[in-house]
PDB file of C-alpha atoms in Angstrom:
ATOM      1  CA  MET A   1     106.264  28.518  33.649  1.00 46.00           C
ATOM      2  CA  THR A   2     105.187  30.604  36.548  1.00 48.00           C
ATOM      3  CA  LEU A   3     102.946  29.252  39.079  1.00 50.00           C
ATOM      4  CA  LEU A   4     100.295  31.379  40.623  1.00 50.00           C
ATOM      5  CA  SER A   5      99.557  31.546  44.132  1.00 48.00           C
ATOM      6  CA  PRO A   6      95.853  31.328  45.341  1.00 44.00           C
ATOM      7  CA  PRO A   7      94.619  34.836  45.731  1.00 43.00           C
ATOM      8  CA  ALA A   8      94.539  36.203  49.009  1.00 43.00           C
ATOM      9  CA  PRO A   9      91.352  36.311  51.060  1.00 45.00           C
ATOM     10  CA  PRO A  10      89.644  39.971  50.902  1.00 49.00           C
ATOM     11  CA  ALA A  11      90.790  42.305  53.523  1.00 50.00           C
ATOM     12  CA  PRO A  12      88.135  42.974  56.165  1.00 51.00           C
ATOM     13  CA  ARG A  13      85.840  45.669  55.405  1.00 64.00           C
ATOM     14  CA  THR A  14      83.701  45.968  58.270  1.00 63.00           C
ATOM     15  CA  THR A  15      83.825  49.005  60.622  1.00 80.00           C
ATOM     16  CA  VAL A  16      81.373  47.322  63.097  1.00 93.00           C
ATOM     17  CA  THR A  17      82.565  45.446  66.165  1.00 97.00           C
ATOM     18  CA  PHE A  18      81.506  42.286  67.553  1.00 97.00           C
ATOM     19  CA  GLU A  19      79.980  44.107  70.355  1.00 97.00           C
ATOM     20  CA  GLN A  20      78.031  46.348  68.078  1.00 98.00           C
ATOM     21  CA  MET A  21      76.864  43.549  66.185  1.00 98.00           C
ATOM     22  CA  LEU A  22      75.623  41.631  69.039  1.00 98.00           C
ATOM     23  CA  GLU A  23      73.682  44.838  70.248  1.00 98.00           C
ATOM     24  CA  LYS A  24      71.890  44.904  66.816  1.00 98.00           C
ATOM     25  CA  VAL A  25      70.893  41.322  67.077  1.00 98.00           C
ATOM     26  CA  ARG A  26      69.996  41.897  70.573  1.00 98.00           C
ATOM     27  CA  TYR A  27      67.804  44.919  69.722  1.00 97.00           C
ATOM     28  CA  GLU A  28      66.095  43.010  66.516  1.00 96.00           C
ATOM     29  CA  GLY A  29      65.588  39.811  68.275  1.00 97.00           C
ATOM     30  CA  ALA A  30      64.459  41.452  71.492  1.00 97.00           C
ATOM     31  CA  TYR A  31      66.803  39.360  73.352  1.00 98.00           C
ATOM     32  CA  PRO A  32      66.955  40.233  77.090  1.00 97.00           C
ATOM     33  CA  THR A  33      70.817  39.904  77.485  1.00 97.00           C
ATOM     34  CA  ARG A  34      73.805  40.442  75.456  1.00 97.00           C
ATOM     35  CA  ALA A  35      74.900  36.763  76.349  1.00 97.00           C
ATOM     36  CA  GLN A  36      71.790  35.372  74.723  1.00 97.00           C
ATOM     37  CA  ALA A  37      72.416  37.347  71.686  1.00 98.00           C
ATOM     38  CA  GLU A  38      75.883  36.129  71.615  1.00 98.00           C
ATOM     39  CA  GLY A  39      74.554  32.602  71.820  1.00 98.00           C
ATOM     40  CA  VAL A  40      72.155  32.838  69.189  1.00 98.00           C
ATOM     41  CA  VAL A  41      74.799  34.559  66.928  1.00 98.00           C
ATOM     42  CA  ARG A  42      77.274  31.846  67.413  1.00 98.00           C
ATOM     43  CA  ARG A  43      74.737  28.952  66.745  1.00 98.00           C
ATOM     44  CA  VAL A  44      73.439  30.497  63.605  1.00 98.00           C
ATOM     45  CA  LEU A  45      76.773  31.490  62.193  1.00 98.00           C
ATOM     46  CA  GLU A  46      77.950  27.997  63.070  1.00 97.00           C
ATOM     47  CA  GLY A  47      74.926  26.765  61.119  1.00 98.00           C
ATOM     48  CA  LEU A  48      75.691  28.871  58.119  1.00 98.00           C
ATOM     49  CA  GLY A  49      79.124  27.770  58.012  1.00 97.00           C
ATOM     50  CA  ARG A  50      78.217  24.474  57.579  1.00 97.00           C
ATOM     51  CA  GLN A  51      76.230  25.608  54.360  1.00 97.00           C
ATOM     52  CA  LEU A  52      78.491  28.108  52.574  1.00 96.00           C
ATOM     53  CA  THR A  53      81.364  27.143  50.281  1.00 94.00           C
ATOM     54  CA  GLY A  54      83.613  29.063  47.856  1.00 94.00           C
ATOM     55  CA  THR A  55      84.199  32.807  47.412  1.00 96.00           C
ATOM     56  CA  GLU A  56      81.015  33.687  49.058  1.00 96.00           C
ATOM     57  CA  ARG A  57      82.103  32.081  52.381  1.00 96.00           C
ATOM     58  CA  THR A  58      85.295  33.897  52.133  1.00 96.00           C
ATOM     59  CA  GLU A  59      83.949  37.493  51.324  1.00 97.00           C
ATOM     60  CA  LEU A  60      81.521  36.979  53.848  1.00 97.00           C
ATOM     61  CA  ALA A  61      84.040  36.243  56.609  1.00 97.00           C
ATOM     62  CA  ALA A  62      85.871  39.474  55.359  1.00 96.00           C
ATOM     63  CA  ARG A  63      82.834  41.491  56.028  1.00 97.00           C
ATOM     64  CA  LEU A  64      81.876  40.380  59.566  1.00 97.00           C
ATOM     65  CA  PRO A  65      83.655  41.327  62.689  1.00 97.00           C
ATOM     66  CA  GLN A  66      86.853  39.072  63.462  1.00 96.00           C
ATOM     67  CA  GLU A  67      85.035  37.255  66.088  1.00 97.00           C
ATOM     68  CA  ALA A  68      81.952  36.356  64.007  1.00 97.00           C
ATOM     69  CA  ALA A  69      84.095  35.411  61.186  1.00 97.00           C
ATOM     70  CA  THR A  70      86.076  32.757  63.265  1.00 97.00           C
ATOM     71  CA  VAL A  71      82.743  31.323  64.258  1.00 97.00           C
ATOM     72  CA  LEU A  72      81.531  30.929  60.699  1.00 97.00           C
ATOM     73  CA  VAL A  73      84.533  29.551  59.293  1.00 96.00           C
ATOM     74  CA  SER A  74      85.277  27.187  62.271  1.00 95.00           C
ATOM     75  CA  GLN A  75      82.604  24.831  60.479  1.00 94.00           C
ATOM     76  CA  ALA A  76      83.564  22.934  57.698  1.00 94.00           C
ATOM     77  CA  PRO A  77      81.010  22.948  54.858  1.00 94.00           C
ATOM     78  CA  SER A  78      78.611  19.672  55.489  1.00 92.00           C
ATOM     79  CA  GLY A  79      78.248  19.071  51.754  1.00 88.00           C
ATOM     80  CA  ARG A  80      74.646  18.308  52.670  1.00 91.00           C
ATOM     81  CA  PRO A  81      72.772  21.588  51.198  1.00 94.00           C
ATOM     82  CA  LEU A  82      69.647  22.435  53.238  1.00 97.00           C
ATOM     83  CA  THR A  83      66.683  24.221  52.159  1.00 97.00           C
ATOM     84  CA  GLY A  84      65.631  27.079  54.418  1.00 96.00           C
ATOM     85  CA  TRP A  85      63.202  25.103  56.425  1.00 97.00           C
ATOM     86  CA  GLY A  86      65.820  22.299  56.742  1.00 97.00           C
ATOM     87  CA  PHE A  87      68.383  24.823  57.725  1.00 98.00           C
ATOM     88  CA  VAL A  88      66.141  25.987  60.664  1.00 98.00           C
ATOM     89  CA  LYS A  89      64.952  22.294  61.525  1.00 98.00           C
ATOM     90  CA  ASP A  90      68.691  21.166  61.763  1.00 97.00           C
ATOM     91  CA  LEU A  91      69.637  24.176  63.948  1.00 97.00           C
ATOM     92  CA  ALA A  92      66.785  23.398  66.129  1.00 98.00           C
ATOM     93  CA  GLU A  93      67.522  19.686  66.682  1.00 98.00           C
ATOM     94  CA  ARG A  94      71.326  20.539  67.202  1.00 96.00           C
ATOM     95  CA  THR A  95      70.441  23.338  69.905  1.00 95.00           C
ATOM     96  CA  GLY A  96      67.450  21.914  71.396  1.00 96.00           C
ATOM     97  CA  GLY A  97      65.260  24.797  70.281  1.00 96.00           C
ATOM     98  CA  THR A  98      61.802  24.707  68.808  1.00 97.00           C
ATOM     99  CA  PRO A  99      61.667  25.395  65.257  1.00 97.00           C
ATOM    100  CA  ALA A 100      59.683  28.505  65.823  1.00 97.00           C
ATOM    101  CA  THR A 101      62.136  30.070  68.077  1.00 97.00           C
ATOM    102  CA  THR A 102      65.030  28.745  65.964  1.00 98.00           C
ATOM    103  CA  ARG A 103      63.392  30.470  62.986  1.00 98.00           C
ATOM    104  CA  TRP A 104      63.115  33.902  64.977  1.00 97.00           C
ATOM    105  CA  ASP A 105      66.679  33.553  66.175  1.00 98.00           C
ATOM    106  CA  THR A 106      67.904  32.779  62.524  1.00 98.00           C
ATOM    107  CA  GLY A 107      66.166  35.832  60.997  1.00 97.00           C
ATOM    108  CA  SER A 108      67.497  37.964  63.778  1.00 98.00           C
ATOM    109  CA  VAL A 109      70.995  37.106  63.074  1.00 98.00           C
ATOM    110  CA  LEU A 110      70.922  36.656  59.190  1.00 98.00           C
ATOM    111  CA  GLY A 111      68.955  39.885  58.901  1.00 97.00           C
ATOM    112  CA  VAL A 112      72.098  41.734  60.420  1.00 98.00           C
ATOM    113  CA  VAL A 113      74.405  39.454  58.664  1.00 98.00           C
ATOM    114  CA  ALA A 114      72.744  40.612  55.238  1.00 97.00           C
ATOM    115  CA  ARG A 115      73.190  44.055  56.104  1.00 97.00           C
ATOM    116  CA  LEU A 116      76.933  43.807  57.011  1.00 97.00           C
ATOM    117  CA  ALA A 117      77.512  41.867  53.822  1.00 97.00           C
ATOM    118  CA  GLY A 118      75.695  44.276  51.474  1.00 96.00           C
ATOM    119  CA  ASP A 119      73.148  43.484  48.847  1.00 96.00           C
ATOM    120  CA  ASP A 120      75.327  41.841  46.081  1.00 96.00           C
ATOM    121  CA  LEU A 121      76.999  39.580  48.289  1.00 97.00           C
ATOM    122  CA  THR A 122      73.763  38.624  50.218  1.00 97.00           C
ATOM    123  CA  ALA A 123      72.358  37.879  46.716  1.00 96.00           C
ATOM    124  CA  ARG A 124      75.128  35.628  45.759  1.00 96.00           C
ATOM    125  CA  ILE A 125      74.877  33.913  49.080  1.00 97.00           C
ATOM    126  CA  ILE A 126      71.057  33.247  48.760  1.00 96.00           C
ATOM    127  CA  GLY A 127      71.974  32.121  45.016  1.00 94.00           C
ATOM    128  CA  GLN A 128      74.143  29.684  46.384  1.00 94.00           C
ATOM    129  CA  LEU A 129      71.849  28.102  48.882  1.00 95.00           C
ATOM    130  CA  PRO A 130      68.929  25.988  48.414  1.00 94.00           C
ATOM    131  CA  ASP A 131      65.406  27.445  48.411  1.00 93.00           C
ATOM    132  CA  GLY A 132      63.902  29.058  51.178  1.00 94.00           C
ATOM    133  CA  HIS A 133      66.834  31.025  52.692  1.00 96.00           C
ATOM    134  CA  ALA A 134      65.990  34.427  51.262  1.00 96.00           C
ATOM    135  CA  LEU A 135      63.268  34.815  53.866  1.00 95.00           C
ATOM    136  CA  LEU A 136      65.940  33.938  56.601  1.00 97.00           C
ATOM    137  CA  PHE A 137      67.922  36.936  55.409  1.00 97.00           C
ATOM    138  CA  GLY A 138      64.814  39.228  55.266  1.00 94.00           C
ATOM    139  CA  ARG A 139      64.560  39.026  51.500  1.00 93.00           C
ATOM    140  CA  ALA A 140      61.650  37.933  49.028  1.00 84.00           C
ATOM    141  CA  GLN A 141      61.906  34.505  48.305  1.00 75.00           C
ATOM    142  CA  LEU A 142      61.765  34.707  44.129  1.00 62.00           C
ATOM    143  CA  VAL A 143      60.644  31.756  42.411  1.00 60.00           C
ATOM    144  CA  ARG A 144      63.279  30.041  40.055  1.00 57.00           C
ATOM    145  CA  ALA A 145      62.012  29.662  36.446  1.00 58.00           C
ATOM    146  CA  THR A 146      61.485  25.822  35.533  1.00 61.00           C
TER     147      THR A 146
END
């Protein structure tokens, strides 16, 4: 009997550097400095890291620049799934921001993350998370049939 080792994480697929990612977030979020954009990226990716699990987490990390991937996986999944609004409120409480500013920050970062991840992976990530996250990724929130 042969034991199979777990599959290796996917090889990085991004050609975007961390600096380029920060500039995209800085432009889309209208942040005055690169340092401000970097702080927002780190906070939002830490929050997302607390929510994502499984292959989606691994695949997303492989599609992000190394520095961003490290931030994402530095946070253990919390085991407490949050709705999109819950995610924003939790992040606002942790960072001392207002819900409105935190919602803006989250959308600015996750919109860029969605483009780096690609449509298929973004759809799977949104499918894994509770309702309300699609809008944070810049996607329409479809109502699930009951």
